[in-house]
mmCIF file of C-alpha atoms in Angstrom:
data_model
loop_
_atom_site.group_PDB
_atom_site.id
_atom_site.type_symbol
_atom_site.label_atom_id
_atom_site.label_comp_id
_atom_site.label_asym_id
_atom_site.label_seq_id
_atom_site.Cartn_x
_atom_site.Cartn_y
_atom_site.Cartn_z
ATOM 1 C CA MET T 1042 66.857 27.114 15.532
ATOM 2 C CA ASN T 1043 69.078 29.661 13.962
ATOM 3 C CA LYS T 1044 72.292 28.674 12.239
ATOM 4 C CA HIS T 1045 74.320 29.713 15.309
ATOM 5 C CA SER T 1046 72.961 27.036 17.634
ATOM 6 C CA LEU T 1047 74.558 26.470 20.996
ATOM 7 C CA ARG T 1048 76.898 23.458 21.145
ATOM 8 C CA GLU T 1049 77.895 21.313 24.130
ATOM 9 C CA GLU T 1050 81.586 22.164 23.749
ATOM 10 C CA GLN T 1051 80.717 25.866 24.287
ATOM 11 C CA CYS T 1052 79.037 25.043 27.617
ATOM 12 C CA TYR T 1053 81.175 22.509 29.455
ATOM 13 C CA THR T 1054 83.918 19.946 29.078
ATOM 14 C CA GLU T 1055 84.898 16.886 31.104
ATOM 15 C CA LEU T 1056 88.251 16.836 32.858
ATOM 16 C CA ALA T 1057 90.517 13.789 32.805
ATOM 17 C CA GLY T 1058 90.989 11.769 35.962
ATOM 18 C CA LYS T 1059 88.557 10.901 38.721
ATOM 19 C CA CYS T 1060 88.215 12.563 42.093
ATOM 20 C CA GLY T 1061 89.926 10.507 44.798
ATOM 21 C CA SER T 1062 89.690 10.751 48.589
ATOM 22 C CA LEU T 1063 88.375 14.322 48.308
ATOM 23 C CA PHE T 1064 85.056 12.862 47.154
ATOM 24 C CA GLU T 1065 84.656 10.808 50.334
ATOM 25 C CA TYR T 1066 85.589 13.852 52.427
ATOM 26 C CA LEU T 1067 82.947 15.936 50.608
ATOM 27 C CA LYS T 1068 80.315 13.260 51.291
ATOM 28 C CA THR T 1069 81.034 13.511 55.038
ATOM 29 C CA LEU T 1070 81.120 17.316 54.948
ATOM 30 C CA ILE T 1071 77.607 17.631 53.501
ATOM 31 C CA THR T 1072 76.165 16.045 56.653
ATOM 32 C CA ALA T 1073 78.555 17.609 59.183
ATOM 33 C CA GLU T 1074 77.164 20.283 61.480
ATOM 34 C CA LEU T 1075 80.333 22.385 61.311
ATOM 35 C CA PRO T 1076 81.270 24.453 59.462
ATOM 36 C CA LEU T 1077 77.827 25.973 59.083
ATOM 37 C CA TRP T 1078 76.233 26.669 55.717
ATOM 38 C CA GLU T 1079 76.386 30.301 54.553
ATOM 39 C CA GLU T 1080 74.298 32.111 51.930
ATOM 40 C CA HIS T 1081 76.236 32.554 48.675
ATOM 41 C CA PHE T 1082 74.564 34.000 45.538
ATOM 42 C CA GLY T 1083 71.261 32.235 46.234
ATOM 43 C CA PHE T 1084 72.856 28.963 47.297
ATOM 44 C CA LEU T 1085 73.888 27.697 50.697
ATOM 45 C CA ALA T 1086 77.636 27.054 50.690
ATOM 46 C CA LYS T 1087 80.436 25.520 52.758
ATOM 47 C CA GLU T 1088 84.070 26.293 52.117
ATOM 48 C CA VAL T 1089 86.438 23.320 51.788
ATOM 49 C CA PRO T 1090 90.021 23.513 53.113
ATOM 50 C CA ASN T 1091 92.438 24.606 50.373
ATOM 51 C CA HIS T 1092 94.933 21.797 51.088
ATOM 52 C CA TRP T 1093 92.682 19.628 48.892
ATOM 53 C CA ILE T 1094 93.812 21.688 45.887
ATOM 54 C CA GLU T 1095 97.209 19.965 46.123
ATOM 55 C CA ASP T 1096 95.969 16.718 47.692
ATOM 56 C CA ASP T 1097 93.619 15.843 44.805
ATOM 57 C CA SER T 1098 95.537 15.051 41.612
ATOM 58 C CA THR T 1099 92.918 16.540 39.248
ATOM 59 C CA LEU T 1100 92.627 19.763 41.232
ATOM 60 C CA ALA T 1101 96.435 19.977 41.425
ATOM 61 C CA ALA T 1102 96.616 19.658 37.614
ATOM 62 C CA ILE T 1103 94.009 22.407 37.211
ATOM 63 C CA HIS T 1104 95.818 24.602 39.748
ATOM 64 C CA ARG T 1105 99.119 24.314 37.841
ATOM 65 C CA VAL T 1106 97.410 25.545 34.665
ATOM 66 C CA ASN T 1107 95.038 28.154 36.157
ATOM 67 C CA PRO T 1108 95.485 28.804 39.891
ATOM 68 C CA ILE T 1109 92.526 28.085 42.177
ATOM 69 C CA ALA T 1110 91.602 30.586 44.900
ATOM 70 C CA ARG T 1111 88.805 28.825 46.818
ATOM 71 C CA ILE T 1112 86.894 25.549 46.792
ATOM 72 C CA GLY T 1113 83.562 24.639 48.335
ATOM 73 C CA ILE T 1114 80.197 22.914 48.229
ATOM 74 C CA LEU T 1115 76.948 24.443 46.964
ATOM 75 C CA ARG T 1116 73.648 23.146 48.373
ATOM 76 C CA VAL T 1117 70.419 23.308 46.351
ATOM 77 C CA PRO T 1118 67.188 22.721 48.335
ATOM 78 C CA PRO T 1119 64.641 20.118 47.190
ATOM 79 C CA ASN T 1120 61.955 21.101 44.689
ATOM 80 C CA THR T 1121 63.632 24.315 43.587
ATOM 81 C CA CYS T 1122 64.839 25.967 40.422
ATOM 82 C CA TYR T 1123 67.885 28.222 40.313
ATOM 83 C CA ASP T 1124 66.614 30.295 37.412
ATOM 84 C CA TRP T 1125 68.319 31.059 34.078
ATOM 85 C CA HIS T 1126 71.347 33.297 34.553
ATOM 86 C CA LYS T 1127 74.945 34.072 33.657
ATOM 87 C CA ASP T 1128 77.317 34.359 36.618
ATOM 88 C CA ALA T 1129 78.123 37.928 37.571
ATOM 89 C CA TYR T 1130 81.552 37.142 39.036
ATOM 90 C CA ARG T 1131 82.814 33.942 37.437
ATOM 91 C CA LEU T 1132 83.708 33.590 33.778
ATOM 92 C CA CYS T 1133 84.201 29.850 34.194
ATOM 93 C CA CYS T 1134 84.564 27.351 37.011
ATOM 94 C CA VAL T 1135 84.980 23.649 37.704
ATOM 95 C CA ASN T 1136 82.031 21.718 39.159
ATOM 96 C CA MET T 1137 81.454 18.130 40.270
ATOM 97 C CA LEU T 1138 78.171 16.640 41.429
ATOM 98 C CA ILE T 1139 78.445 15.089 44.897
ATOM 99 C CA SER T 1140 74.868 13.873 45.378
ATOM 100 C CA ASN T 1141 72.828 11.594 43.149
ATOM 101 C CA ASP T 1142 71.440 13.546 40.164
ATOM 102 C CA SER T 1143 68.505 11.268 39.353
ATOM 103 C CA GLU T 1144 65.974 14.037 40.007
ATOM 104 C CA SER T 1145 67.991 17.141 39.190
ATOM 105 C CA VAL T 1146 69.462 18.643 36.063
ATOM 106 C CA THR T 1147 71.774 21.452 35.064
ATOM 107 C CA LEU T 1148 70.815 22.998 31.743
ATOM 108 C CA PHE T 1149 72.670 25.377 29.475
ATOM 109 C CA GLY T 1150 70.506 27.268 27.031
ATOM 110 C CA ALA T 1151 70.092 29.858 24.346
ATOM 111 C CA GLU T 1152 66.903 31.625 23.345
ATOM 112 C CA SER T 1153 65.624 30.870 19.879
ATOM 113 C CA ARG T 1154 65.213 33.979 17.737
ATOM 114 C CA GLY T 1155 61.696 35.385 17.880
ATOM 115 C CA LEU T 1156 60.216 32.397 19.674
ATOM 116 C CA GLN T 1157 59.207 31.646 23.243
ATOM 117 C CA THR T 1158 61.440 28.577 23.176
ATOM 118 C CA ARG T 1159 64.969 27.929 24.314
ATOM 119 C CA GLN T 1160 67.503 25.479 22.960
ATOM 120 C CA ILE T 1161 68.800 23.481 25.945
ATOM 121 C CA ILE T 1162 71.862 21.352 26.565
ATOM 122 C CA PRO T 1163 71.799 19.202 29.712
ATOM 123 C CA ILE T 1164 74.929 17.970 31.420
ATOM 124 C CA LYS T 1165 74.885 14.320 32.418
ATOM 125 C CA TYR T 1166 77.274 14.112 35.332
ATOM 126 C CA LYS T 1167 79.518 11.084 35.626
ATOM 127 C CA PRO T 1168 80.399 9.993 39.187
ATOM 128 C CA LYS T 1169 83.498 11.584 40.760
ATOM 129 C CA THR T 1170 84.113 13.639 37.603
ATOM 130 C CA PHE T 1171 85.056 17.326 37.363
ATOM 131 C CA TYR T 1172 83.695 19.535 34.569
ATOM 132 C CA LEU T 1173 84.889 22.909 33.343
ATOM 133 C CA PHE T 1174 81.775 25.126 33.091
ATOM 134 C CA ASN T 1175 81.215 28.203 30.965
ATOM 135 C CA ASN T 1176 79.426 30.454 33.445
ATOM 136 C CA GLN T 1177 78.821 33.046 30.710
ATOM 137 C CA VAL T 1178 76.330 30.831 28.865
ATOM 138 C CA ASP T 1179 72.803 31.007 30.301
ATOM 139 C CA HIS T 1180 72.300 28.085 32.674
ATOM 140 C CA CYS T 1181 69.896 26.911 35.365
ATOM 141 C CA VAL T 1182 69.509 24.108 37.896
ATOM 142 C CA ILE T 1183 66.206 22.297 38.386
ATOM 143 C CA ASN T 1184 66.079 20.072 41.445
ATOM 144 C CA LEU T 1185 62.940 17.948 41.769
ATOM 145 C CA GLY T 1186 64.492 15.571 44.304
ATOM 146 C CA PRO T 1187 66.189 15.762 47.673
ATOM 147 C CA GLU T 1188 68.890 18.297 48.475
ATOM 148 C CA ARG T 1189 71.532 18.516 45.772
ATOM 149 C CA PHE T 1190 75.212 19.077 46.529
ATOM 150 C CA VAL T 1191 77.821 20.280 44.025
ATOM 151 C CA PHE T 1192 81.540 20.900 44.461
ATOM 152 C CA SER T 1193 82.601 24.193 42.861
ATOM 153 C CA LEU T 1194 85.606 26.504 42.803
ATOM 154 C CA TYR T 1195 86.800 30.017 42.148
ATOM 155 C CA PHE T 1196 89.931 30.701 40.148
ATOM 156 C CA THR T 1197 92.440 33.254 41.440
ATOM 157 C CA LYS T 1198 92.094 35.264 38.226
ATOM 158 C CA GLU T 1199 88.947 35.171 36.109
ATOM 159 C CA ARG T 1200 89.646 34.069 32.543
ATOM 160 C CA PRO T 1201 87.221 33.198 29.733
ATOM 161 C CA PHE T 1202 86.094 29.579 29.377
ATOM 162 C CA GLU T 1203 87.792 29.120 26.002
ATOM 163 C CA MET T 1204 91.134 30.344 27.362
ATOM 164 C CA VAL T 1205 91.047 28.021 30.400
ATOM 165 C CA LYS T 1206 89.826 25.157 28.233
ATOM 166 C CA ALA T 1207 92.753 25.655 25.811
ATOM 167 C CA LYS T 1208 95.235 25.736 28.700
ATOM 168 C CA LEU T 1209 93.770 22.527 30.178
ATOM 169 C CA GLN T 1210 93.797 20.884 26.728
ATOM 170 C CA ALA T 1211 97.468 21.803 26.265
ATOM 171 C CA ALA T 1212 98.221 20.259 29.665
ATOM 172 C CA GLN T 1213 96.340 17.083 28.638
ATOM 173 C CA ALA T 1214 93.910 17.582 31.526
ATOM 174 C CA LEU T 1215 90.737 17.153 29.433
ATOM 175 C CA VAL T 1216 89.064 13.966 28.236
#
């Protein structure tokens, strides 16, 4: 590895507080027939009503610091890989795993200089826990199990990960 190795704190950070009744609502929504799933940047997605932004205390804290535009669920089919990429439209976001992650993993990574290897940093999701993600670090999702469901959001204005992280830290919204 070169001396500028990727570090976990550059990739993601855990938010304080646990998801409340929103989590149970999301669990019911993943099996509901309506609304229908729509294609969204290679995922299937369902939008979640925006009232949850104020109804969930962690989302409300995030929204006060960096306003949220939209919230939803992303669905990853079984036995698939969402290949290495940086998001084209999001600088950072907040994600939370809804389904069991025993057979899936999200990896952040950086290529090693001159080698066909990649330094990787996995995220080990804690139940009902939101994470601020740096969408501008290469990342991928490998799902070897059943369908995988992740809560995700869009901010009203795109700001770099470090800026949003500093604002959340100042508001004591990080672990």
